[in-house]
PDB file of C-alpha atoms in Angstrom:
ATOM      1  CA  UNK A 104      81.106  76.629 142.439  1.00 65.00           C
ATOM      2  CA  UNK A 105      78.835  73.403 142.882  1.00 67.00           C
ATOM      3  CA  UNK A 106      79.720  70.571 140.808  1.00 73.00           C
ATOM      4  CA  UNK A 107      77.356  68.285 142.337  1.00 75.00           C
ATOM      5  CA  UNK A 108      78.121  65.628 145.063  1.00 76.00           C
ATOM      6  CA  UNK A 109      76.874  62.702 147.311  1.00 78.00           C
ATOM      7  CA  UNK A 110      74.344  61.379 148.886  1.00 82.00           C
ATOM      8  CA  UNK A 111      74.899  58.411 151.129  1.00 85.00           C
ATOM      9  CA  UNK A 112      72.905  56.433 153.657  1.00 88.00           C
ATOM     10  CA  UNK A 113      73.804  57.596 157.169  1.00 86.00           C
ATOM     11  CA  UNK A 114      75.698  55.220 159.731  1.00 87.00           C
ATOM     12  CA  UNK A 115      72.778  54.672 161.765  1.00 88.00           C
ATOM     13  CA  UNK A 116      70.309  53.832 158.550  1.00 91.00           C
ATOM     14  CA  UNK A 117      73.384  51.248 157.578  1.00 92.00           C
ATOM     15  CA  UNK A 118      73.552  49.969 161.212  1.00 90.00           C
ATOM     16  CA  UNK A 119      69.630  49.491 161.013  1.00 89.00           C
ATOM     17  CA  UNK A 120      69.309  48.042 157.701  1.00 91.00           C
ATOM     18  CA  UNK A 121      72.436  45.039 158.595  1.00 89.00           C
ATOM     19  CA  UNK A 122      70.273  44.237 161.762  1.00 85.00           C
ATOM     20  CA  UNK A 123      66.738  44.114 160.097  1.00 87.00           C
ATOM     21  CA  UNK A 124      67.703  42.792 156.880  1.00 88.00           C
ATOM     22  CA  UNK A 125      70.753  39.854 157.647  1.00 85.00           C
ATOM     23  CA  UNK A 126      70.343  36.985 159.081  1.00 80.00           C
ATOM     24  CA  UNK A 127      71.436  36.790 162.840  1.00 83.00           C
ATOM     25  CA  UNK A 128      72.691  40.709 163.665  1.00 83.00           C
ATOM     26  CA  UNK A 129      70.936  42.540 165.930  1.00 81.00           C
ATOM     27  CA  UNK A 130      71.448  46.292 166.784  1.00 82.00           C
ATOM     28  CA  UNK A 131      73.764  47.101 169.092  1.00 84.00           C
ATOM     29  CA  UNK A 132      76.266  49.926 169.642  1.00 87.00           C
ATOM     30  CA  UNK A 133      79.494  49.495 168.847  1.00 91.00           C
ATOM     31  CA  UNK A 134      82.809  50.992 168.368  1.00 93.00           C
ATOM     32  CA  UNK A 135      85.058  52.103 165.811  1.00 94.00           C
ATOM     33  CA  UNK A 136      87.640  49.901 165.786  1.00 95.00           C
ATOM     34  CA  UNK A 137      90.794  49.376 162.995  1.00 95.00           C
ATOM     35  CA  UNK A 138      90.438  45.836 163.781  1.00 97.00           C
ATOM     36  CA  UNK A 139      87.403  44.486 165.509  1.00 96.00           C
ATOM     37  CA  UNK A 140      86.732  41.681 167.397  1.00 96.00           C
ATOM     38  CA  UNK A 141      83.284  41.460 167.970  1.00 93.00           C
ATOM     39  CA  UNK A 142      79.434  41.851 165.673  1.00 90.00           C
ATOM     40  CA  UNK A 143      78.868  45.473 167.474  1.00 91.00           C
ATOM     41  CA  UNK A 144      82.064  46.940 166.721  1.00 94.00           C
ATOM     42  CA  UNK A 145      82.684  44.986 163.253  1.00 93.00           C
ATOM     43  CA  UNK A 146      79.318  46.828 161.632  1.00 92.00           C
ATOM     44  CA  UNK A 147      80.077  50.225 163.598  1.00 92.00           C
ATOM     45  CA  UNK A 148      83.591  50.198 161.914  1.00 95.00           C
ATOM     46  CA  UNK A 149      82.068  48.738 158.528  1.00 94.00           C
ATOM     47  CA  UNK A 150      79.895  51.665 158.147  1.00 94.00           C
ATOM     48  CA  UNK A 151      82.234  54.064 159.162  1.00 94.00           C
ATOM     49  CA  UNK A 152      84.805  52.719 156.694  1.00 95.00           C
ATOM     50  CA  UNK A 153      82.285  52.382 153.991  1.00 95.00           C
ATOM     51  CA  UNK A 154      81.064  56.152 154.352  1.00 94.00           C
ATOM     52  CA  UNK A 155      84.719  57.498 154.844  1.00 95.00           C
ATOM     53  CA  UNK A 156      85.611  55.478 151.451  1.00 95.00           C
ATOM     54  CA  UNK A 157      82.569  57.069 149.658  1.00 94.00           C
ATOM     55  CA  UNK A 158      83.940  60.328 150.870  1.00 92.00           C
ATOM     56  CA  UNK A 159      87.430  60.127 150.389  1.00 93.00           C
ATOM     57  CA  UNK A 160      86.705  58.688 146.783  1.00 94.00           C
ATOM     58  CA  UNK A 161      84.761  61.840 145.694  1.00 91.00           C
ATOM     59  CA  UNK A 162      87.408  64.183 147.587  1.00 90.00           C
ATOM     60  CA  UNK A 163      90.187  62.707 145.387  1.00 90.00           C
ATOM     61  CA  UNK A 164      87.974  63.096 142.267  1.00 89.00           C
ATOM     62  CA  UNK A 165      87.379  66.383 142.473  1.00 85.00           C
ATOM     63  CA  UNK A 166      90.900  67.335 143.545  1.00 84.00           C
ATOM     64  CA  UNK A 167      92.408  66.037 140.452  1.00 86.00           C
ATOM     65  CA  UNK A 168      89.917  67.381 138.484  1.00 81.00           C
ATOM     66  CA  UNK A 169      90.184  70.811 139.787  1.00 77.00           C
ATOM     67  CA  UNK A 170      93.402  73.579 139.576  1.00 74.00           C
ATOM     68  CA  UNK A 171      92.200  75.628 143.009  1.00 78.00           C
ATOM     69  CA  UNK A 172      91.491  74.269 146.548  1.00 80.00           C
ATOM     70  CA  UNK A 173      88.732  72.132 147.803  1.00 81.00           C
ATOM     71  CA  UNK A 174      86.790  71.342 150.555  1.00 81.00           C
ATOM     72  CA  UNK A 175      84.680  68.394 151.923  1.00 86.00           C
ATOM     73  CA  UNK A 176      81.602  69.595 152.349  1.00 86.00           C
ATOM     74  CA  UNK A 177      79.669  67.103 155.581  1.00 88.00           C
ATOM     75  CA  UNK A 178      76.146  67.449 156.430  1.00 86.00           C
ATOM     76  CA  UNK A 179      73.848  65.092 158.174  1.00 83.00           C
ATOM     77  CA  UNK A 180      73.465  63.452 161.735  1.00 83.00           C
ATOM     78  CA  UNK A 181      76.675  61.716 161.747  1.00 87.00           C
ATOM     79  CA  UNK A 182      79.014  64.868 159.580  1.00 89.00           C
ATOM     80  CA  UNK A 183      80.328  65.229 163.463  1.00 88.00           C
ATOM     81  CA  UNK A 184      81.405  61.697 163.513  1.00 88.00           C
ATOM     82  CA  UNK A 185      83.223  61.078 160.448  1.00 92.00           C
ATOM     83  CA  UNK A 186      85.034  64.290 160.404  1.00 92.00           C
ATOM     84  CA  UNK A 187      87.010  63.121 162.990  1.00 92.00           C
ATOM     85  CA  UNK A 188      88.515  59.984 160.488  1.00 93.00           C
ATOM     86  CA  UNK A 189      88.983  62.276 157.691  1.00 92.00           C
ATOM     87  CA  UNK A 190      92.634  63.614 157.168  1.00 87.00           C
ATOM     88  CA  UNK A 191      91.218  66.548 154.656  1.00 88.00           C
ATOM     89  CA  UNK A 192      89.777  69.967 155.382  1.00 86.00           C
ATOM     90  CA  UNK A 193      86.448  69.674 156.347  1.00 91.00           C
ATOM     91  CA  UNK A 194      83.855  72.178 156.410  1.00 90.00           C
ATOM     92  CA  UNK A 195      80.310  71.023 158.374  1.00 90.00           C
ATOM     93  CA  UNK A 196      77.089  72.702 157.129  1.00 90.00           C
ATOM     94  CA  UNK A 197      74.531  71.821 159.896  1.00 87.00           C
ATOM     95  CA  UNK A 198      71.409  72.745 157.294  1.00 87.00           C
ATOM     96  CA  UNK A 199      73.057  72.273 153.878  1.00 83.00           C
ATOM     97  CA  UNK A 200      69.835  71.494 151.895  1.00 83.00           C
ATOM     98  CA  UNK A 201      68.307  74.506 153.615  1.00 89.00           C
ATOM     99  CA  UNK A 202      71.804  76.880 152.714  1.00 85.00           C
ATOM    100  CA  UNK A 203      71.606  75.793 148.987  1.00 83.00           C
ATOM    101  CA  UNK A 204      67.655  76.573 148.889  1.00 88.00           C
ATOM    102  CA  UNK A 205      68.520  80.050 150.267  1.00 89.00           C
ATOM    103  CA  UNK A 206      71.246  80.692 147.612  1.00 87.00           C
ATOM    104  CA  UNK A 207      68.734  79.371 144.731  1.00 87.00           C
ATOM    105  CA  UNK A 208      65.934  81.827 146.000  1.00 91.00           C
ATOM    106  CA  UNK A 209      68.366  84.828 146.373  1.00 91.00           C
ATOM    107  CA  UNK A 210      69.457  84.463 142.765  1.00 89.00           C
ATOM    108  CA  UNK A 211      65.871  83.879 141.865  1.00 85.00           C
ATOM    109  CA  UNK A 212      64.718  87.282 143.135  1.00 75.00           C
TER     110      UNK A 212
END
């Protein structure tokens, strides 16, 4: 069943929007780091963190609202990425959009 779900802006459209939109960042690779020490690594972790919150946020909702098991659905450039933070079964569809289109077409006919 598909209650609905989320769509966030991916940790390299973050990264780029930091460094073209604030003052003084500039786009740089960095690292995820618990505690960083330096502009790179303090807006890779930042966007990390903020996408793992979004996620981990909706995972809780929908396990308290719901009496059987879930799963955490990734897709997207980066669904590699932040699985590997998540402490929650996650399943990664490389062509989601695509897999849901397919399912609304097979009912369809």
């Amino acid at each position: 069943m598909f209650l609905g779900g989320l769509i966030v802006p991916g940790v390299t459209l973050m990264q780029h929007s930091l460094a073209h939109n604030a003052a003084q960042l500039q786009e740089e690779k960095g690292l995820m780091q618990d505690f960083p020490r330096n502009t790179a690594d303090a807006i890779h972790s930042g966007v990390i963190c903020a996408t793992l919150g979004a996620i981990e946020h909706q995972y809780a909702l929908l396990k308290n609202a719901s009496a059987n098991s879930v799963a955490c659905v990734l897709s997207g450039g980066a669904a590699g990425k932040i699985a590997t933070y998540l402490g929650m079964p996650v399943v990664h569809v490389d062509n989601l959009v695509l897999e849901g289109l397919k399912i609304i077409g097979d009912a369809e006919a």
